[in-house]
Amino acid sequence: MSMRKMHPATVAGIVMIGAIAFCIVFADMIAPNDPLLIDMDARFLRPSAEYPLGTDGFGRCVFSRLVFGSRYSLGIAVAIIFVVMALLVPLASAAAYSGGLADRLFLWTCDVSMALPPIAFVLAIVGVLGDGIPNLVVAGVISYWGWYGRMIRSYARTEAAKAYVIYARMGGASFLGIIGKHILPNIASQLIVLMAIGVGDVVLMVSSFSFLGVGLNADAPEWGAMLNDARSLLVTSPEFALYPGLCVLFAISAFNLLGEGLRKQLSPYGRGSSHE
């Protein structure tokens, strides 16, 4: 599919995500300084060639921390969404097609996940296992299990009720064959849109947890953690909160634009109006 045929929101999202991906891949080359290096003699320096956005209260390069922060914020978000989709797509599809007890049990696990706010799972898991990216990913997967599980199940349930699936079943097609050859390929476009929008949502969640000081080490160069560090400087140096805030907004907007553009482009009702 050429860029000319893409929805403008899709193109904008791809370009913005490409810029973020460039920072993630080439962070070591882009960042002029070590994002973790503390130099108390270089506190609150003005922007310069050595420190493009100045330094913070610990003498750390703000620009370098923003660049490496993309690895934390986006890396954790993509990991959470990947694990969620890898687990839920087969489980939700199988439950929706099977119906009966399997479907009710799956919905029950979703309801349990949705009963508590995400911060409750994060606090519980971090309290038992400690801070760290793997523990934060586990907490994120549990937090998003219910909502994504119900969404994927609804897609699969709608597809499973269509005539061609019923005919395939009557024709002797196997359980796995119907799910793998009929249901999943036909809900793939909806799943892609769900994933794209979901990454932006999880970026906000990860940044929120880091802002509260939960899940990651205090010195981690993550956007939410940088916002937390800047709280005491809002009056004297508001730019320390502005920079990571803009990064979070940019990342969320990028994936939301991509998801919205793909939704309009892949929808059977929107294919004829890609430039609406």
PDB file of C-alpha atoms in Angstrom:
ATOM      1  CA  MET A   1       0.000   0.000   0.000  1.00  0.00           C
ATOM      2  CA  SER A   2       1.492   3.340  -1.088  1.00  0.00           C
ATOM      3  CA  MET A   3       1.715   6.388   1.136  1.00  0.00           C
ATOM      4  CA  ARG A   4      -0.659   8.236  -1.211  1.00  0.00           C
ATOM      5  CA  LYS A   5      -3.443   5.754  -0.519  1.00  0.00           C
ATOM      6  CA  MET A   6      -3.004   5.938   3.250  1.00  0.00           C
ATOM      7  CA  HIS A   7      -5.243   8.037   5.445  1.00  0.00           C
ATOM      8  CA  PRO A   8      -3.473  11.299   6.468  1.00  0.00           C
ATOM      9  CA  ALA A   9      -3.697  10.293  10.154  1.00  0.00           C
ATOM     10  CA  THR A  10      -1.964   7.002   9.343  1.00  0.00           C
ATOM     11  CA  VAL A  11       0.853   8.804   7.549  1.00  0.00           C
ATOM     12  CA  ALA A  12       1.269  11.273  10.408  1.00  0.00           C
ATOM     13  CA  GLY A  13       1.310   8.454  12.952  1.00  0.00           C
ATOM     14  CA  ILE A  14       3.891   6.465  10.991  1.00  0.00           C
ATOM     15  CA  VAL A  15       6.189   9.492  10.639  1.00  0.00           C
ATOM     16  CA  MET A  16       5.919  10.327  14.345  1.00  0.00           C
ATOM     17  CA  ILE A  17       6.470   6.716  15.424  1.00  0.00           C
ATOM     18  CA  GLY A  18       9.409   6.546  13.025  1.00  0.00           C
ATOM     19  CA  ALA A  19      10.987   9.507  14.816  1.00  0.00           C
ATOM     20  CA  ILE A  20      10.517   7.793  18.176  1.00  0.00           C
ATOM     21  CA  ALA A  21      11.892   4.515  16.820  1.00  0.00           C
ATOM     22  CA  PHE A  22      14.956   6.377  15.524  1.00  0.00           C
ATOM     23  CA  CYS A  23      15.608   7.718  19.017  1.00  0.00           C
ATOM     24  CA  ILE A  24      15.174   4.261  20.529  1.00  0.00           C
ATOM     25  CA  VAL A  25      17.531   2.532  18.116  1.00  0.00           C
ATOM     26  CA  PHE A  26      20.209   5.239  17.964  1.00  0.00           C
ATOM     27  CA  ALA A  27      19.922   6.609  21.509  1.00  0.00           C
ATOM     28  CA  ASP A  28      23.598   5.917  22.198  1.00  0.00           C
ATOM     29  CA  MET A  29      24.575   8.019  19.179  1.00  0.00           C
ATOM     30  CA  ILE A  30      22.034  10.818  19.651  1.00  0.00           C
ATOM     31  CA  ALA A  31      22.487  11.415  23.376  1.00  0.00           C
ATOM     32  CA  PRO A  32      25.608  13.529  24.026  1.00  0.00           C
ATOM     33  CA  ASN A  33      25.989  12.363  27.642  1.00  0.00           C
ATOM     34  CA  ASP A  34      25.364   9.462  29.982  1.00  0.00           C
ATOM     35  CA  PRO A  35      21.744   9.881  31.186  1.00  0.00           C
ATOM     36  CA  LEU A  36      22.606   8.418  34.595  1.00  0.00           C
ATOM     37  CA  LEU A  37      25.803  10.387  35.227  1.00  0.00           C
ATOM     38  CA  ILE A  38      25.464  12.647  38.285  1.00  0.00           C
ATOM     39  CA  ASP A  39      27.666  15.744  38.445  1.00  0.00           C
ATOM     40  CA  MET A  40      26.752  18.039  41.316  1.00  0.00           C
ATOM     41  CA  ASP A  41      29.134  20.670  39.956  1.00  0.00           C
ATOM     42  CA  ALA A  42      27.035  20.906  36.787  1.00  0.00           C
ATOM     43  CA  ARG A  43      23.617  21.457  38.392  1.00  0.00           C
ATOM     44  CA  PHE A  44      21.057  23.595  36.504  1.00  0.00           C
ATOM     45  CA  LEU A  45      23.344  24.553  33.652  1.00  0.00           C
ATOM     46  CA  ARG A  46      21.813  26.511  30.796  1.00  0.00           C
ATOM     47  CA  PRO A  47      21.400  24.863  27.364  1.00  0.00           C
ATOM     48  CA  SER A  48      24.676  24.580  25.476  1.00  0.00           C
ATOM     49  CA  ALA A  49      26.394  22.462  22.850  1.00  0.00           C
ATOM     50  CA  GLU A  50      27.379  19.939  25.536  1.00  0.00           C
ATOM     51  CA  TYR A  51      23.961  19.990  27.221  1.00  0.00           C
ATOM     52  CA  PRO A  52      21.331  20.861  24.538  1.00  0.00           C
ATOM     53  CA  LEU A  53      18.516  21.263  27.087  1.00  0.00           C
ATOM     54  CA  GLY A  54      20.636  22.023  30.145  1.00  0.00           C
ATOM     55  CA  THR A  55      21.059  19.887  33.240  1.00  0.00           C
ATOM     56  CA  ASP A  56      18.752  18.972  36.122  1.00  0.00           C
ATOM     57  CA  GLY A  57      19.198  19.224  39.883  1.00  0.00           C
ATOM     58  CA  PHE A  58      21.674  16.342  39.854  1.00  0.00           C
ATOM     59  CA  GLY A  59      23.753  17.661  36.966  1.00  0.00           C
ATOM     60  CA  ARG A  60      22.360  15.071  34.538  1.00  0.00           C
ATOM     61  CA  CYS A  61      21.865  15.945  30.876  1.00  0.00           C
ATOM     62  CA  VAL A  62      18.138  16.536  30.339  1.00  0.00           C
ATOM     63  CA  PHE A  63      18.285  15.913  26.584  1.00  0.00           C
ATOM     64  CA  SER A  64      20.101  12.589  27.050  1.00  0.00           C
ATOM     65  CA  ARG A  65      17.541  11.475  29.629  1.00  0.00           C
ATOM     66  CA  LEU A  66      14.674  12.334  27.266  1.00  0.00           C
ATOM     67  CA  VAL A  67      16.261  10.349  24.444  1.00  0.00           C
ATOM     68  CA  PHE A  68      16.907   7.278  26.594  1.00  0.00           C
ATOM     69  CA  GLY A  69      13.474   7.731  28.164  1.00  0.00           C
ATOM     70  CA  SER A  70      11.937   6.627  24.872  1.00  0.00           C
ATOM     71  CA  ARG A  71      13.464   3.188  25.425  1.00  0.00           C
ATOM     72  CA  TYR A  72      11.834   2.898  28.828  1.00  0.00           C
ATOM     73  CA  SER A  73       8.400   4.350  28.087  1.00  0.00           C
ATOM     74  CA  LEU A  74       7.902   2.847  24.636  1.00  0.00           C
ATOM     75  CA  GLY A  75       9.796  -0.361  25.344  1.00  0.00           C
ATOM     76  CA  ILE A  76       7.695  -1.216  28.382  1.00  0.00           C
ATOM     77  CA  ALA A  77       4.461  -0.214  26.633  1.00  0.00           C
ATOM     78  CA  VAL A  78       5.174  -2.341  23.553  1.00  0.00           C
ATOM     79  CA  ALA A  79       6.194  -5.291  25.752  1.00  0.00           C
ATOM     80  CA  ILE A  80       2.936  -5.098  27.720  1.00  0.00           C
ATOM     81  CA  ILE A  81       0.764  -4.886  24.604  1.00  0.00           C
ATOM     82  CA  PHE A  82       2.701  -7.697  22.898  1.00  0.00           C
ATOM     83  CA  VAL A  83       2.262 -10.061  25.863  1.00  0.00           C
ATOM     84  CA  VAL A  84      -1.400  -9.087  26.282  1.00  0.00           C
ATOM     85  CA  MET A  85      -2.193  -9.774  22.631  1.00  0.00           C
ATOM     86  CA  ALA A  86      -0.096 -12.960  22.484  1.00  0.00           C
ATOM     87  CA  LEU A  87      -2.037 -14.397  25.428  1.00  0.00           C
ATOM     88  CA  LEU A  88      -5.498 -13.015  24.823  1.00  0.00           C
ATOM     89  CA  VAL A  89      -5.952 -13.412  21.067  1.00  0.00           C
ATOM     90  CA  PRO A  90      -5.916 -17.247  21.123  1.00  0.00           C
ATOM     91  CA  LEU A  91      -7.658 -17.527  24.505  1.00  0.00           C
ATOM     92  CA  ALA A  92     -10.425 -15.024  23.764  1.00  0.00           C
ATOM     93  CA  SER A  93     -11.002 -16.427  20.276  1.00  0.00           C
ATOM     94  CA  ALA A  94     -11.221 -19.984  21.567  1.00  0.00           C
ATOM     95  CA  ALA A  95     -13.563 -18.964  24.386  1.00  0.00           C
ATOM     96  CA  ALA A  96     -15.817 -16.973  22.052  1.00  0.00           C
ATOM     97  CA  TYR A  97     -16.075 -19.797  19.553  1.00  0.00           C
ATOM     98  CA  SER A  98     -16.534 -22.528  22.169  1.00  0.00           C
ATOM     99  CA  GLY A  99     -19.149 -20.719  24.230  1.00  0.00           C
ATOM    100  CA  GLY A 100     -20.586 -22.409  27.295  1.00  0.00           C
ATOM    101  CA  LEU A 101     -18.460 -22.908  30.400  1.00  0.00           C
ATOM    102  CA  ALA A 102     -15.168 -21.951  28.724  1.00  0.00           C
ATOM    103  CA  ASP A 103     -16.610 -18.620  27.649  1.00  0.00           C
ATOM    104  CA  ARG A 104     -18.093 -17.916  31.085  1.00  0.00           C
ATOM    105  CA  LEU A 105     -14.801 -18.729  32.824  1.00  0.00           C
ATOM    106  CA  PHE A 106     -12.918 -16.437  30.479  1.00  0.00           C
ATOM    107  CA  LEU A 107     -15.362 -13.604  31.098  1.00  0.00           C
ATOM    108  CA  TRP A 108     -15.017 -14.194  34.829  1.00  0.00           C
ATOM    109  CA  THR A 109     -11.246 -13.692  34.646  1.00  0.00           C
ATOM    110  CA  CYS A 110     -11.857 -10.476  32.713  1.00  0.00           C
ATOM    111  CA  ASP A 111     -14.315  -9.234  35.325  1.00  0.00           C
ATOM    112  CA  VAL A 112     -11.843  -9.951  38.128  1.00  0.00           C
ATOM    113  CA  SER A 113      -9.138  -8.004  36.295  1.00  0.00           C
ATOM    114  CA  MET A 114     -11.458  -5.053  35.704  1.00  0.00           C
ATOM    115  CA  ALA A 115     -12.725  -5.009  39.295  1.00  0.00           C
ATOM    116  CA  LEU A 116      -9.561  -3.373  40.658  1.00  0.00           C
ATOM    117  CA  PRO A 117      -7.735  -0.295  39.341  1.00  0.00           C
ATOM    118  CA  PRO A 118      -4.352  -0.886  37.647  1.00  0.00           C
ATOM    119  CA  ILE A 119      -2.446   0.803  40.461  1.00  0.00           C
ATOM    120  CA  ALA A 120      -3.685  -1.891  42.864  1.00  0.00           C
ATOM    121  CA  PHE A 121      -2.048  -4.636  40.787  1.00  0.00           C
ATOM    122  CA  VAL A 122       1.157  -2.657  40.392  1.00  0.00           C
ATOM    123  CA  LEU A 123       1.433  -1.936  44.103  1.00  0.00           C
ATOM    124  CA  ALA A 124       0.719  -5.579  44.968  1.00  0.00           C
ATOM    125  CA  ILE A 125       3.228  -7.044  42.511  1.00  0.00           C
ATOM    126  CA  VAL A 126       5.936  -4.464  43.168  1.00  0.00           C
ATOM    127  CA  GLY A 127       5.391  -4.848  46.899  1.00  0.00           C
ATOM    128  CA  VAL A 128       6.013  -8.595  46.666  1.00  0.00           C
ATOM    129  CA  LEU A 129       8.579  -8.828  43.864  1.00  0.00           C
ATOM    130  CA  GLY A 130      10.176  -5.378  44.021  1.00  0.00           C
ATOM    131  CA  ASP A 131      10.765  -2.708  41.380  1.00  0.00           C
ATOM    132  CA  GLY A 132      11.854  -3.655  37.903  1.00  0.00           C
ATOM    133  CA  ILE A 133      10.721  -3.696  34.295  1.00  0.00           C
ATOM    134  CA  PRO A 134       9.666  -7.407  34.258  1.00  0.00           C
ATOM    135  CA  ASN A 135       7.457  -6.883  37.319  1.00  0.00           C
ATOM    136  CA  LEU A 136       5.944  -3.761  35.791  1.00  0.00           C
ATOM    137  CA  VAL A 137       5.181  -5.686  32.596  1.00  0.00           C
ATOM    138  CA  VAL A 138       3.451  -8.437  34.604  1.00  0.00           C
ATOM    139  CA  ALA A 139       1.390  -5.847  36.462  1.00  0.00           C
ATOM    140  CA  GLY A 140       0.471  -4.130  33.191  1.00  0.00           C
ATOM    141  CA  VAL A 141      -0.627  -7.390  31.579  1.00  0.00           C
ATOM    142  CA  ILE A 142      -2.900  -8.196  34.527  1.00  0.00           C
ATOM    143  CA  SER A 143      -4.275  -4.647  34.532  1.00  0.00           C
ATOM    144  CA  TYR A 144      -5.218  -4.703  30.851  1.00  0.00           C
ATOM    145  CA  TRP A 145      -6.372  -8.330  30.772  1.00  0.00           C
ATOM    146  CA  GLY A 146     -10.031  -7.611  31.396  1.00  0.00           C
ATOM    147  CA  TRP A 147     -10.641  -4.777  28.960  1.00  0.00           C
ATOM    148  CA  TYR A 148      -8.629  -6.248  26.085  1.00  0.00           C
ATOM    149  CA  GLY A 149     -10.006  -9.713  26.747  1.00  0.00           C
ATOM    150  CA  ARG A 150     -13.577  -8.506  26.403  1.00  0.00           C
ATOM    151  CA  MET A 151     -12.798  -6.490  23.280  1.00  0.00           C
ATOM    152  CA  ILE A 152     -11.053  -9.379  21.510  1.00  0.00           C
ATOM    153  CA  ARG A 153     -13.785 -11.793  22.584  1.00  0.00           C
ATOM    154  CA  SER A 154     -16.462  -9.497  21.158  1.00  0.00           C
ATOM    155  CA  TYR A 155     -14.640  -9.348  17.813  1.00  0.00           C
ATOM    156  CA  ALA A 156     -14.267 -13.133  17.698  1.00  0.00           C
ATOM    157  CA  ARG A 157     -17.838 -13.711  18.901  1.00  0.00           C
ATOM    158  CA  THR A 158     -19.257 -11.534  16.133  1.00  0.00           C
ATOM    159  CA  GLU A 159     -17.168 -13.298  13.511  1.00  0.00           C
ATOM    160  CA  ALA A 160     -17.990 -16.764  14.843  1.00  0.00           C
ATOM    161  CA  ALA A 161     -21.713 -16.070  14.420  1.00  0.00           C
ATOM    162  CA  LYS A 162     -21.401 -15.388  10.690  1.00  0.00           C
ATOM    163  CA  ALA A 163     -22.770 -17.809   8.144  1.00  0.00           C
ATOM    164  CA  TYR A 164     -19.460 -18.819   6.563  1.00  0.00           C
ATOM    165  CA  VAL A 165     -18.129 -19.986   9.955  1.00  0.00           C
ATOM    166  CA  ILE A 166     -21.281 -21.991  10.588  1.00  0.00           C
ATOM    167  CA  TYR A 167     -20.996 -23.584   7.137  1.00  0.00           C
ATOM    168  CA  ALA A 168     -17.317 -24.381   7.749  1.00  0.00           C
ATOM    169  CA  ARG A 169     -18.242 -26.081  11.001  1.00  0.00           C
ATOM    170  CA  MET A 170     -21.014 -28.064   9.326  1.00  0.00           C
ATOM    171  CA  GLY A 171     -18.544 -29.052   6.630  1.00  0.00           C
ATOM    172  CA  GLY A 172     -16.324 -30.720   9.205  1.00  0.00           C
ATOM    173  CA  ALA A 173     -13.678 -28.046   9.720  1.00  0.00           C
ATOM    174  CA  SER A 174     -11.716 -28.553  12.932  1.00  0.00           C
ATOM    175  CA  PHE A 175     -11.836 -26.279  15.997  1.00  0.00           C
ATOM    176  CA  LEU A 176      -8.305 -24.970  15.447  1.00  0.00           C
ATOM    177  CA  GLY A 177      -8.856 -24.721  11.707  1.00  0.00           C
ATOM    178  CA  ILE A 178     -11.879 -22.471  12.071  1.00  0.00           C
ATOM    179  CA  ILE A 179     -10.126 -20.204  14.554  1.00  0.00           C
ATOM    180  CA  GLY A 180      -6.808 -20.080  12.675  1.00  0.00           C
ATOM    181  CA  LYS A 181      -8.098 -19.940   9.090  1.00  0.00           C
ATOM    182  CA  HIS A 182     -11.382 -18.076   9.438  1.00  0.00           C
ATOM    183  CA  ILE A 183     -11.865 -16.115  12.648  1.00  0.00           C
ATOM    184  CA  LEU A 184      -8.391 -14.684  13.312  1.00  0.00           C
ATOM    185  CA  PRO A 185      -7.640 -13.539   9.726  1.00  0.00           C
ATOM    186  CA  ASN A 186     -10.966 -11.722   9.568  1.00  0.00           C
ATOM    187  CA  ILE A 187     -10.516  -9.850  12.847  1.00  0.00           C
ATOM    188  CA  ALA A 188      -6.850  -9.072  12.201  1.00  0.00           C
ATOM    189  CA  SER A 189      -7.559  -5.492  11.091  1.00  0.00           C
ATOM    190  CA  GLN A 190      -9.496  -4.796  14.289  1.00  0.00           C
ATOM    191  CA  LEU A 191      -6.684  -6.282  16.365  1.00  0.00           C
ATOM    192  CA  ILE A 192      -4.090  -4.099  14.632  1.00  0.00           C
ATOM    193  CA  VAL A 193      -6.099  -0.969  15.421  1.00  0.00           C
ATOM    194  CA  LEU A 194      -6.561  -2.136  19.011  1.00  0.00           C
ATOM    195  CA  MET A 195      -2.818  -2.666  19.411  1.00  0.00           C
ATOM    196  CA  ALA A 196      -1.908   0.712  17.910  1.00  0.00           C
ATOM    197  CA  ILE A 197      -4.231   2.651  20.197  1.00  0.00           C
ATOM    198  CA  GLY A 198      -3.296   0.428  23.121  1.00  0.00           C
ATOM    199  CA  VAL A 199       0.403   1.325  22.995  1.00  0.00           C
ATOM    200  CA  GLY A 200      -0.411   4.993  23.504  1.00  0.00           C
ATOM    201  CA  ASP A 201      -2.681   4.147  26.408  1.00  0.00           C
ATOM    202  CA  VAL A 202       0.001   2.011  28.076  1.00  0.00           C
ATOM    203  CA  VAL A 203       2.632   4.730  27.589  1.00  0.00           C
ATOM    204  CA  LEU A 204       0.423   6.998  29.680  1.00  0.00           C
ATOM    205  CA  MET A 205      -0.043   4.266  32.291  1.00  0.00           C
ATOM    206  CA  VAL A 206       3.697   3.577  32.589  1.00  0.00           C
ATOM    207  CA  SER A 207       4.465   7.284  32.855  1.00  0.00           C
ATOM    208  CA  SER A 208       1.770   7.666  35.511  1.00  0.00           C
ATOM    209  CA  PHE A 209       3.236   4.868  37.613  1.00  0.00           C
ATOM    210  CA  SER A 210       6.742   6.288  37.249  1.00  0.00           C
ATOM    211  CA  PHE A 211       5.412   9.708  38.230  1.00  0.00           C
ATOM    212  CA  LEU A 212       4.109   8.124  41.433  1.00  0.00           C
ATOM    213  CA  GLY A 213       7.480   6.455  42.000  1.00  0.00           C
ATOM    214  CA  VAL A 214       6.137   2.931  41.456  1.00  0.00           C
ATOM    215  CA  GLY A 215       7.649   0.187  39.305  1.00  0.00           C
ATOM    216  CA  LEU A 216      10.995   1.660  38.235  1.00  0.00           C
ATOM    217  CA  ASN A 217      14.130   2.745  40.041  1.00  0.00           C
ATOM    218  CA  ALA A 218      14.120   6.384  41.104  1.00  0.00           C
ATOM    219  CA  ASP A 219      17.048   7.307  38.823  1.00  0.00           C
ATOM    220  CA  ALA A 220      15.579   5.670  35.693  1.00  0.00           C
ATOM    221  CA  PRO A 221      15.553   8.052  32.704  1.00  0.00           C
ATOM    222  CA  GLU A 222      11.835   7.606  32.105  1.00  0.00           C
ATOM    223  CA  TRP A 223       9.478  10.430  31.138  1.00  0.00           C
ATOM    224  CA  GLY A 224       7.074   9.961  34.041  1.00  0.00           C
ATOM    225  CA  ALA A 225       9.956   9.798  36.521  1.00  0.00           C
ATOM    226  CA  MET A 226      11.348  13.013  35.042  1.00  0.00           C
ATOM    227  CA  LEU A 227       7.968  14.673  35.575  1.00  0.00           C
ATOM    228  CA  ASN A 228       8.069  13.541  39.181  1.00  0.00           C
ATOM    229  CA  ASP A 229      11.541  15.032  39.628  1.00  0.00           C
ATOM    230  CA  ALA A 230      10.336  18.328  38.162  1.00  0.00           C
ATOM    231  CA  ARG A 231       7.434  18.833  40.575  1.00  0.00           C
ATOM    232  CA  SER A 232       9.484  20.858  43.023  1.00  0.00           C
ATOM    233  CA  LEU A 233      10.808  23.066  40.214  1.00  0.00           C
ATOM    234  CA  LEU A 234       7.521  24.045  38.559  1.00  0.00           C
ATOM    235  CA  VAL A 235       7.775  27.678  39.681  1.00  0.00           C
ATOM    236  CA  THR A 236      11.476  28.299  39.113  1.00  0.00           C
ATOM    237  CA  SER A 237      12.166  25.958  36.167  1.00  0.00           C
ATOM    238  CA  PRO A 238       8.916  24.796  34.504  1.00  0.00           C
ATOM    239  CA  GLU A 239      10.795  23.586  31.443  1.00  0.00           C
ATOM    240  CA  PHE A 240      11.911  20.464  33.337  1.00  0.00           C
ATOM    241  CA  ALA A 241       8.266  19.372  33.446  1.00  0.00           C
ATOM    242  CA  LEU A 242       7.481  20.656  29.958  1.00  0.00           C
ATOM    243  CA  TYR A 243      10.075  18.530  28.127  1.00  0.00           C
ATOM    244  CA  PRO A 244       8.994  15.056  29.355  1.00  0.00           C
ATOM    245  CA  GLY A 245       5.342  16.104  29.237  1.00  0.00           C
ATOM    246  CA  LEU A 246       5.685  16.940  25.553  1.00  0.00           C
ATOM    247  CA  CYS A 247       7.421  13.608  24.934  1.00  0.00           C
ATOM    248  CA  VAL A 248       4.527  11.703  26.521  1.00  0.00           C
ATOM    249  CA  LEU A 249       2.007  13.762  24.529  1.00  0.00           C
ATOM    250  CA  PHE A 250       3.950  13.188  21.310  1.00  0.00           C
ATOM    251  CA  ALA A 251       4.100   9.403  21.806  1.00  0.00           C
ATOM    252  CA  ILE A 252       0.424   9.083  22.722  1.00  0.00           C
ATOM    253  CA  SER A 253      -0.627  11.274  19.791  1.00  0.00           C
ATOM    254  CA  ALA A 254       1.520   9.237  17.395  1.00  0.00           C
ATOM    255  CA  PHE A 255      -0.102   5.920  18.240  1.00  0.00           C
ATOM    256  CA  ASN A 256      -3.597   7.413  18.489  1.00  0.00           C
ATOM    257  CA  LEU A 257      -3.202   8.946  15.027  1.00  0.00           C
ATOM    258  CA  LEU A 258      -1.967   5.632  13.657  1.00  0.00           C
ATOM    259  CA  GLY A 259      -4.834   3.739  15.263  1.00  0.00           C
ATOM    260  CA  GLU A 260      -7.470   6.239  14.109  1.00  0.00           C
ATOM    261  CA  GLY A 261      -6.091   6.299  10.583  1.00  0.00           C
ATOM    262  CA  LEU A 262      -5.990   2.508  10.379  1.00  0.00           C
ATOM    263  CA  ARG A 263      -9.509   2.292  11.788  1.00  0.00           C
ATOM    264  CA  LYS A 264     -10.868   4.555   9.058  1.00  0.00           C
ATOM    265  CA  GLN A 265      -8.781   2.911   6.366  1.00  0.00           C
ATOM    266  CA  LEU A 266      -9.453  -0.718   7.277  1.00  0.00           C
ATOM    267  CA  SER A 267     -13.097  -0.255   8.157  1.00  0.00           C
ATOM    268  CA  PRO A 268     -15.418  -1.481   5.363  1.00  0.00           C
ATOM    269  CA  TYR A 269     -17.344   1.784   5.762  1.00  0.00           C
ATOM    270  CA  GLY A 270     -14.299   4.027   5.560  1.00  0.00           C
ATOM    271  CA  ARG A 271     -12.250   2.630   2.690  1.00  0.00           C
ATOM    272  CA  GLY A 272     -13.883   4.837   0.166  1.00  0.00           C
ATOM    273  CA  SER A 273     -13.130   8.019   2.088  1.00  0.00           C
ATOM    274  CA  SER A 274      -9.487   7.823   3.014  1.00  0.00           C
ATOM    275  CA  HIS A 275      -9.145  11.611   2.910  1.00  0.00           C
ATOM    276  CA  GLU A 276     -12.094  12.542   5.055  1.00  0.00           C
TER     277      GLU A 276
END
